[in-house]
mmCIF file of C-alpha atoms in Angstrom:
data_model
loop_
_atom_site.group_PDB
_atom_site.id
_atom_site.type_symbol
_atom_site.label_atom_id
_atom_site.label_comp_id
_atom_site.label_asym_id
_atom_site.label_seq_id
_atom_site.Cartn_x
_atom_site.Cartn_y
_atom_site.Cartn_z
ATOM 1 C CA UNK E 1 11.353 -10.461 -22.783
ATOM 2 C CA UNK E 2 9.057 -13.628 -22.769
ATOM 3 C CA UNK E 3 5.542 -13.866 -23.030
ATOM 4 C CA UNK E 4 5.125 -14.078 -18.628
ATOM 5 C CA UNK E 5 2.650 -16.792 -18.997
ATOM 6 C CA UNK E 6 5.335 -18.305 -21.678
ATOM 7 C CA UNK E 7 7.359 -17.512 -18.282
ATOM 8 C CA UNK E 8 5.214 -18.787 -16.124
ATOM 9 C CA UNK E 9 5.507 -22.415 -17.661
ATOM 10 C CA UNK E 10 8.415 -22.681 -17.937
ATOM 11 C CA UNK E 11 9.069 -21.863 -13.771
ATOM 12 C CA UNK E 12 7.050 -24.610 -13.846
ATOM 13 C CA UNK E 13 8.759 -26.734 -15.623
ATOM 14 C CA UNK E 14 11.494 -26.882 -13.047
ATOM 15 C CA UNK E 15 13.581 -23.383 -14.698
ATOM 16 C CA UNK E 16 14.284 -22.078 -12.161
ATOM 17 C CA UNK E 17 16.023 -19.143 -13.533
ATOM 18 C CA UNK E 18 12.409 -18.268 -14.818
ATOM 19 C CA UNK E 19 11.413 -16.315 -11.203
ATOM 20 C CA UNK E 20 13.994 -14.383 -11.602
ATOM 21 C CA UNK E 21 12.269 -12.702 -15.156
ATOM 22 C CA UNK E 22 8.696 -12.920 -13.364
ATOM 23 C CA UNK E 23 9.934 -11.124 -9.989
ATOM 24 C CA UNK E 24 11.728 -8.546 -11.970
ATOM 25 C CA UNK E 25 9.153 -7.716 -14.187
ATOM 26 C CA UNK E 26 6.119 -7.539 -11.532
ATOM 27 C CA UNK E 27 7.407 -6.256 -8.158
ATOM 28 C CA UNK E 28 7.894 -3.073 -9.107
ATOM 29 C CA UNK E 29 3.722 -2.725 -10.384
ATOM 30 C CA UNK E 30 2.734 -4.591 -7.180
ATOM 31 C CA UNK E 31 4.468 -2.541 -4.272
ATOM 32 C CA UNK E 32 3.352 0.693 -6.328
ATOM 33 C CA UNK E 33 -0.511 -0.584 -5.895
ATOM 34 C CA UNK E 34 -0.090 -1.171 -3.231
ATOM 35 C CA UNK E 35 1.732 1.506 -2.016
ATOM 36 C CA UNK E 36 -0.841 4.046 -3.869
ATOM 37 C CA UNK E 37 -3.359 1.774 -1.960
ATOM 38 C CA UNK E 38 -1.766 2.130 1.664
ATOM 39 C CA UNK E 39 0.306 5.033 1.411
ATOM 40 C CA UNK E 40 2.985 3.175 3.861
ATOM 41 C CA UNK E 41 5.706 1.772 2.533
ATOM 42 C CA UNK E 42 6.987 -0.970 4.594
ATOM 43 C CA UNK E 43 3.211 -2.557 4.746
ATOM 44 C CA UNK E 44 3.982 -2.961 0.508
ATOM 45 C CA UNK E 45 7.367 -4.459 1.062
ATOM 46 C CA UNK E 46 5.922 -7.176 2.908
ATOM 47 C CA UNK E 47 2.903 -7.501 1.060
ATOM 48 C CA UNK E 48 5.302 -7.761 -2.208
ATOM 49 C CA UNK E 49 7.419 -10.136 -0.871
ATOM 50 C CA UNK E 50 4.733 -12.692 0.689
ATOM 51 C CA UNK E 51 3.426 -12.585 -2.508
ATOM 52 C CA UNK E 52 5.967 -13.861 -4.747
ATOM 53 C CA UNK E 53 5.966 -16.374 -1.675
ATOM 54 C CA UNK E 54 2.255 -17.434 -1.430
ATOM 55 C CA UNK E 55 3.583 -17.712 -5.715
ATOM 56 C CA UNK E 56 6.820 -19.949 -4.858
ATOM 57 C CA UNK E 57 4.940 -21.840 -2.356
ATOM 58 C CA UNK E 58 1.342 -22.798 -4.792
ATOM 59 C CA UNK E 59 3.204 -22.716 -8.081
ATOM 60 C CA UNK E 60 1.103 -25.263 -9.886
ATOM 61 C CA UNK E 61 -1.806 -23.399 -8.911
ATOM 62 C CA UNK E 62 -1.808 -20.841 -12.103
ATOM 63 C CA UNK E 63 -3.469 -22.010 -15.187
ATOM 64 C CA UNK E 64 -2.433 -19.324 -18.128
ATOM 65 C CA UNK E 65 -5.763 -20.796 -19.503
ATOM 66 C CA UNK E 66 -8.357 -18.980 -16.536
ATOM 67 C CA UNK E 67 -6.691 -15.640 -17.507
ATOM 68 C CA UNK E 68 -2.992 -13.456 -17.442
ATOM 69 C CA UNK E 69 0.464 -13.859 -14.772
ATOM 70 C CA UNK E 70 -0.070 -9.987 -13.812
ATOM 71 C CA UNK E 71 -4.388 -10.529 -13.462
ATOM 72 C CA UNK E 72 -2.854 -14.029 -10.879
ATOM 73 C CA UNK E 73 -0.688 -11.919 -8.863
ATOM 74 C CA UNK E 74 -2.607 -9.113 -8.057
ATOM 75 C CA UNK E 75 -5.569 -11.537 -7.270
ATOM 76 C CA UNK E 76 -2.829 -12.291 -4.740
ATOM 77 C CA UNK E 77 -1.984 -9.197 -3.699
ATOM 78 C CA UNK E 78 -5.017 -7.583 -3.229
ATOM 79 C CA UNK E 79 -6.264 -10.336 -1.218
ATOM 80 C CA UNK E 80 -2.831 -10.375 1.432
ATOM 81 C CA UNK E 81 -3.551 -6.714 1.554
ATOM 82 C CA UNK E 82 -7.471 -6.763 2.392
ATOM 83 C CA UNK E 83 -7.106 -10.023 4.764
ATOM 84 C CA UNK E 84 -3.452 -7.581 6.302
ATOM 85 C CA UNK E 85 -5.224 -4.490 6.787
ATOM 86 C CA UNK E 86 -8.758 -5.903 8.451
ATOM 87 C CA UNK E 87 -6.065 -7.412 10.873
ATOM 88 C CA UNK E 88 -4.485 -4.581 11.474
ATOM 89 C CA UNK E 89 -8.039 -2.404 11.485
ATOM 90 C CA UNK E 90 -8.529 -5.574 14.484
ATOM 91 C CA UNK E 91 -5.504 -4.440 16.446
ATOM 92 C CA UNK E 92 -6.176 -0.962 16.615
ATOM 93 C CA UNK E 93 -9.403 -1.364 18.052
ATOM 94 C CA UNK E 94 -8.008 -3.505 20.699
ATOM 95 C CA UNK E 95 -4.681 -2.263 21.442
ATOM 96 C CA UNK E 96 -4.496 1.399 19.546
ATOM 97 C CA UNK E 97 -1.465 2.724 20.636
ATOM 98 C CA UNK E 98 0.556 0.035 18.969
ATOM 99 C CA UNK E 99 -0.787 0.413 16.151
ATOM 100 C CA UNK E 100 1.654 2.578 13.739
ATOM 101 C CA UNK E 101 1.171 6.325 13.473
ATOM 102 C CA UNK E 102 0.374 7.836 9.744
ATOM 103 C CA UNK E 103 2.883 9.915 9.030
ATOM 104 C CA UNK E 104 2.365 12.374 5.645
ATOM 105 C CA UNK E 105 5.757 13.318 3.826
ATOM 106 C CA UNK E 106 5.912 16.505 1.901
ATOM 107 C CA UNK E 107 6.022 16.969 -1.321
ATOM 108 C CA UNK E 108 4.405 19.637 -4.019
ATOM 109 C CA UNK E 109 1.114 20.489 -3.315
ATOM 110 C CA UNK E 110 -0.064 18.964 -6.905
ATOM 111 C CA UNK E 111 1.094 16.163 -6.187
ATOM 112 C CA UNK E 112 -0.238 16.216 -2.815
ATOM 113 C CA UNK E 113 -3.755 17.080 -3.988
ATOM 114 C CA UNK E 114 -3.487 13.827 -6.596
ATOM 115 C CA UNK E 115 -2.491 11.223 -3.926
ATOM 116 C CA UNK E 116 -4.677 12.718 -0.985
ATOM 117 C CA UNK E 117 -7.844 13.088 -4.197
ATOM 118 C CA UNK E 118 -7.145 9.511 -4.101
ATOM 119 C CA UNK E 119 -6.879 8.001 -1.038
ATOM 120 C CA UNK E 120 -9.208 9.787 0.334
ATOM 121 C CA UNK E 121 -11.650 7.732 -2.120
ATOM 122 C CA UNK E 122 -13.305 4.672 -0.683
ATOM 123 C CA UNK E 123 -11.610 1.434 -0.735
ATOM 124 C CA UNK E 124 -12.989 -0.558 -3.704
ATOM 125 C CA UNK E 125 -12.873 2.808 -5.979
ATOM 126 C CA UNK E 126 -9.407 3.439 -5.097
ATOM 127 C CA UNK E 127 -8.902 -0.240 -5.643
ATOM 128 C CA UNK E 128 -10.742 0.618 -9.346
ATOM 129 C CA UNK E 129 -9.275 3.382 -10.204
ATOM 130 C CA UNK E 130 -5.536 2.007 -9.285
ATOM 131 C CA UNK E 131 -5.954 -0.949 -11.299
ATOM 132 C CA UNK E 132 -7.528 0.626 -14.548
ATOM 133 C CA UNK E 133 -5.170 4.059 -14.499
ATOM 134 C CA UNK E 134 -2.188 2.537 -13.629
ATOM 135 C CA UNK E 135 -1.677 -0.535 -14.225
ATOM 136 C CA UNK E 136 -3.436 -1.014 -17.336
ATOM 137 C CA UNK E 137 -5.997 -3.946 -16.359
ATOM 138 C CA UNK E 138 -9.261 -4.238 -18.364
ATOM 139 C CA UNK E 139 -12.728 -4.311 -16.431
ATOM 140 C CA UNK E 140 -13.746 -7.764 -16.728
ATOM 141 C CA UNK E 141 -10.092 -8.593 -15.125
ATOM 142 C CA UNK E 142 -10.169 -5.749 -12.029
ATOM 143 C CA UNK E 143 -13.740 -7.526 -11.715
ATOM 144 C CA UNK E 144 -11.107 -10.694 -11.013
ATOM 145 C CA UNK E 145 -8.876 -9.138 -8.945
ATOM 146 C CA UNK E 146 -11.426 -7.788 -6.529
ATOM 147 C CA UNK E 147 -14.021 -10.340 -6.530
ATOM 148 C CA UNK E 148 -16.829 -8.235 -7.466
ATOM 149 C CA UNK E 149 -19.138 -7.835 -10.501
ATOM 150 C CA UNK E 150 -17.899 -6.077 -13.560
ATOM 151 C CA UNK E 151 -21.331 -4.199 -12.939
ATOM 152 C CA UNK E 152 -19.657 -3.105 -9.801
ATOM 153 C CA UNK E 153 -16.447 -2.548 -11.209
ATOM 154 C CA UNK E 154 -17.621 -0.279 -13.867
ATOM 155 C CA UNK E 155 -20.055 1.500 -11.017
ATOM 156 C CA UNK E 156 -17.107 2.417 -9.285
ATOM 157 C CA UNK E 157 -14.733 3.327 -11.655
ATOM 158 C CA UNK E 158 -17.608 6.296 -12.914
ATOM 159 C CA UNK E 159 -17.979 6.605 -8.866
ATOM 160 C CA UNK E 160 -14.347 7.649 -8.759
ATOM 161 C CA UNK E 161 -14.036 9.480 -12.015
ATOM 162 C CA UNK E 162 -16.939 11.883 -10.896
ATOM 163 C CA UNK E 163 -15.696 12.263 -7.211
ATOM 164 C CA UNK E 164 -11.503 12.918 -8.507
ATOM 165 C CA UNK E 165 -12.355 15.266 -11.248
ATOM 166 C CA UNK E 166 -14.483 17.334 -8.213
ATOM 167 C CA UNK E 167 -11.587 16.956 -6.091
ATOM 168 C CA UNK E 168 -8.560 17.770 -8.805
ATOM 169 C CA UNK E 169 -10.907 20.526 -10.240
ATOM 170 C CA UNK E 170 -11.194 18.441 -13.712
ATOM 171 C CA UNK E 171 -13.440 20.549 -15.637
ATOM 172 C CA UNK E 172 -13.840 17.983 -18.398
ATOM 173 C CA UNK E 173 -17.400 16.474 -16.708
ATOM 174 C CA UNK W 1 0.063 4.195 -16.900
ATOM 175 C CA UNK W 2 -2.430 3.136 -19.698
ATOM 176 C CA UNK W 3 -2.766 5.881 -21.861
ATOM 177 C CA UNK W 4 -6.668 6.657 -21.751
ATOM 178 C CA UNK W 5 -6.459 9.758 -23.535
ATOM 179 C CA UNK W 6 -9.702 9.121 -25.661
ATOM 180 C CA UNK W 7 -11.104 8.887 -22.235
ATOM 181 C CA UNK W 8 -10.908 12.048 -19.132
ATOM 182 C CA UNK W 9 -8.132 13.160 -20.850
ATOM 183 C CA UNK W 10 -6.791 16.286 -18.097
ATOM 184 C CA UNK W 11 -7.550 13.742 -15.465
ATOM 185 C CA UNK W 12 -5.486 11.114 -16.792
ATOM 186 C CA UNK W 13 -2.758 13.603 -16.969
ATOM 187 C CA UNK W 14 -3.406 14.828 -13.240
ATOM 188 C CA UNK W 15 -3.119 10.802 -12.149
ATOM 189 C CA UNK W 16 -0.013 10.350 -14.503
ATOM 190 C CA UNK W 17 1.277 12.972 -11.976
ATOM 191 C CA UNK W 18 1.460 10.372 -8.935
ATOM 192 C CA UNK W 19 4.175 8.076 -9.537
ATOM 193 C CA UNK W 20 5.510 6.139 -6.861
ATOM 194 C CA UNK W 21 9.929 5.482 -6.689
ATOM 195 C CA UNK W 22 9.976 1.741 -5.931
ATOM 196 C CA UNK W 23 12.325 0.775 -3.259
ATOM 197 C CA UNK W 24 15.086 -2.990 -3.570
ATOM 198 C CA UNK W 25 12.616 -4.969 -2.092
ATOM 199 C CA UNK W 26 15.149 -8.587 -1.678
ATOM 200 C CA UNK W 27 13.246 -11.287 -2.789
ATOM 201 C CA UNK W 28 13.361 -13.363 0.014
ATOM 202 C CA UNK W 29 11.315 -11.972 3.546
ATOM 203 C CA UNK W 30 13.943 -11.684 7.175
ATOM 204 C CA UNK W 31 11.972 -11.890 9.723
ATOM 205 C CA UNK W 32 14.427 -9.596 11.890
ATOM 206 C CA UNK W 33 13.495 -6.617 9.397
ATOM 207 C CA UNK W 34 10.354 -6.825 9.950
ATOM 208 C CA UNK W 35 10.113 -6.779 14.074
ATOM 209 C CA UNK W 36 13.212 -4.082 14.078
ATOM 210 C CA UNK W 37 10.408 -2.041 11.328
ATOM 211 C CA UNK W 38 7.689 -3.258 13.721
ATOM 212 C CA UNK W 39 9.925 -2.159 16.925
ATOM 213 C CA UNK W 40 11.147 0.514 15.495
ATOM 214 C CA UNK W 41 8.161 2.090 13.505
ATOM 215 C CA UNK W 42 6.260 5.445 15.823
ATOM 216 C CA UNK W 43 2.699 4.455 17.191
ATOM 217 C CA UNK W 44 1.111 6.780 19.042
ATOM 218 C CA UNK W 45 2.015 7.219 22.798
ATOM 219 C CA UNK W 46 -0.052 5.321 25.171
ATOM 220 C CA UNK W 47 -0.369 8.022 28.648
ATOM 221 C CA UNK W 48 -0.018 10.743 25.327
ATOM 222 C CA UNK W 49 -3.725 11.868 27.599
ATOM 223 C CA UNK W 50 -1.280 12.600 30.671
ATOM 224 C CA UNK W 51 0.747 15.255 28.981
ATOM 225 C CA UNK W 52 -0.051 18.479 29.630
ATOM 226 C CA UNK W 53 -2.124 20.171 26.412
ATOM 227 C CA UNK W 54 -0.156 22.971 26.498
ATOM 228 C CA UNK W 55 3.490 24.721 27.415
ATOM 229 C CA UNK W 56 3.816 24.090 31.373
ATOM 230 C CA UNK W 57 5.691 22.944 34.843
ATOM 231 C CA UNK W 58 4.439 20.012 35.609
ATOM 232 C CA UNK W 59 5.375 17.853 38.914
ATOM 233 C CA UNK W 60 7.935 15.667 37.027
ATOM 234 C CA UNK W 61 9.847 18.566 35.482
ATOM 235 C CA UNK W 62 10.405 20.546 38.846
ATOM 236 C CA UNK W 63 11.365 18.144 40.896
ATOM 237 C CA UNK W 64 14.381 17.300 39.491
ATOM 238 C CA UNK W 65 15.134 21.111 39.602
ATOM 239 C CA UNK W 66 14.303 21.535 43.490
ATOM 240 C CA UNK W 67 16.097 18.079 43.917
ATOM 241 C CA UNK W 68 19.444 19.432 42.881
ATOM 242 C CA UNK W 69 19.028 22.696 44.650
ATOM 243 C CA UNK W 70 17.778 21.450 47.641
ATOM 244 C CA UNK W 71 21.640 19.554 47.716
ATOM 245 C CA UNK W 72 23.190 22.591 48.088
ATOM 246 C CA UNK W 73 21.530 24.135 50.609
ATOM 247 C CA UNK W 74 21.024 21.078 52.734
ATOM 248 C CA UNK W 75 25.062 21.101 52.844
ATOM 249 C CA UNK W 76 25.091 24.342 54.036
ATOM 250 C CA UNK W 77 23.067 24.291 56.687
ATOM 251 C CA UNK W 78 24.304 21.129 58.218
#
């Protein structure tokens, strides 16, 4: 596959097949990020679909000189997710019984520990650790995606690593 | 996942165990399936506080039994 930015440019110029390539390349990583953040499958599917819908409606707004397509898509997905979670929080406070209950699925003990450790991190630390470890994103791009200063990314990453090492009983402190 | 073996090796190995299965995600969103999902998703019982905390006889379970027993008794008597 060509560079994602080149494919995006082709799509902007009218090549509709290019969108298929973009979707194939990024729907998995986006889903994984949202799912690890929320542990809610239908919600994650919804956000992935909304992200590509947003990309389609604003396809000419993307400027490759401002950043990688991957960061751009993660930025859209993260903002959609946070907005939706905030809305859900508001509904939860107004009508607590209408909010879907959290279901815990069974996994091997080791995996559950890793999942729990990640999901118990504070929101921002969780987002930083997911983007850094699972999505190969440099700290500068993480700062752009989460709309926070680079220094905050560094400090949250450090805190998250220390917390995870403690929870997962990793000894190379 | 990024190969961050230069730092936090053991932590990176632990985190790598957390894999995610990506489902088939249709490109176009179906409003109907969203509605079905919303209606079918498990929610808390809004009157859960009325449920007995431990197994016991409640009027809702006893009344049908008494009512069904009363019918043959009434037929015998009258």
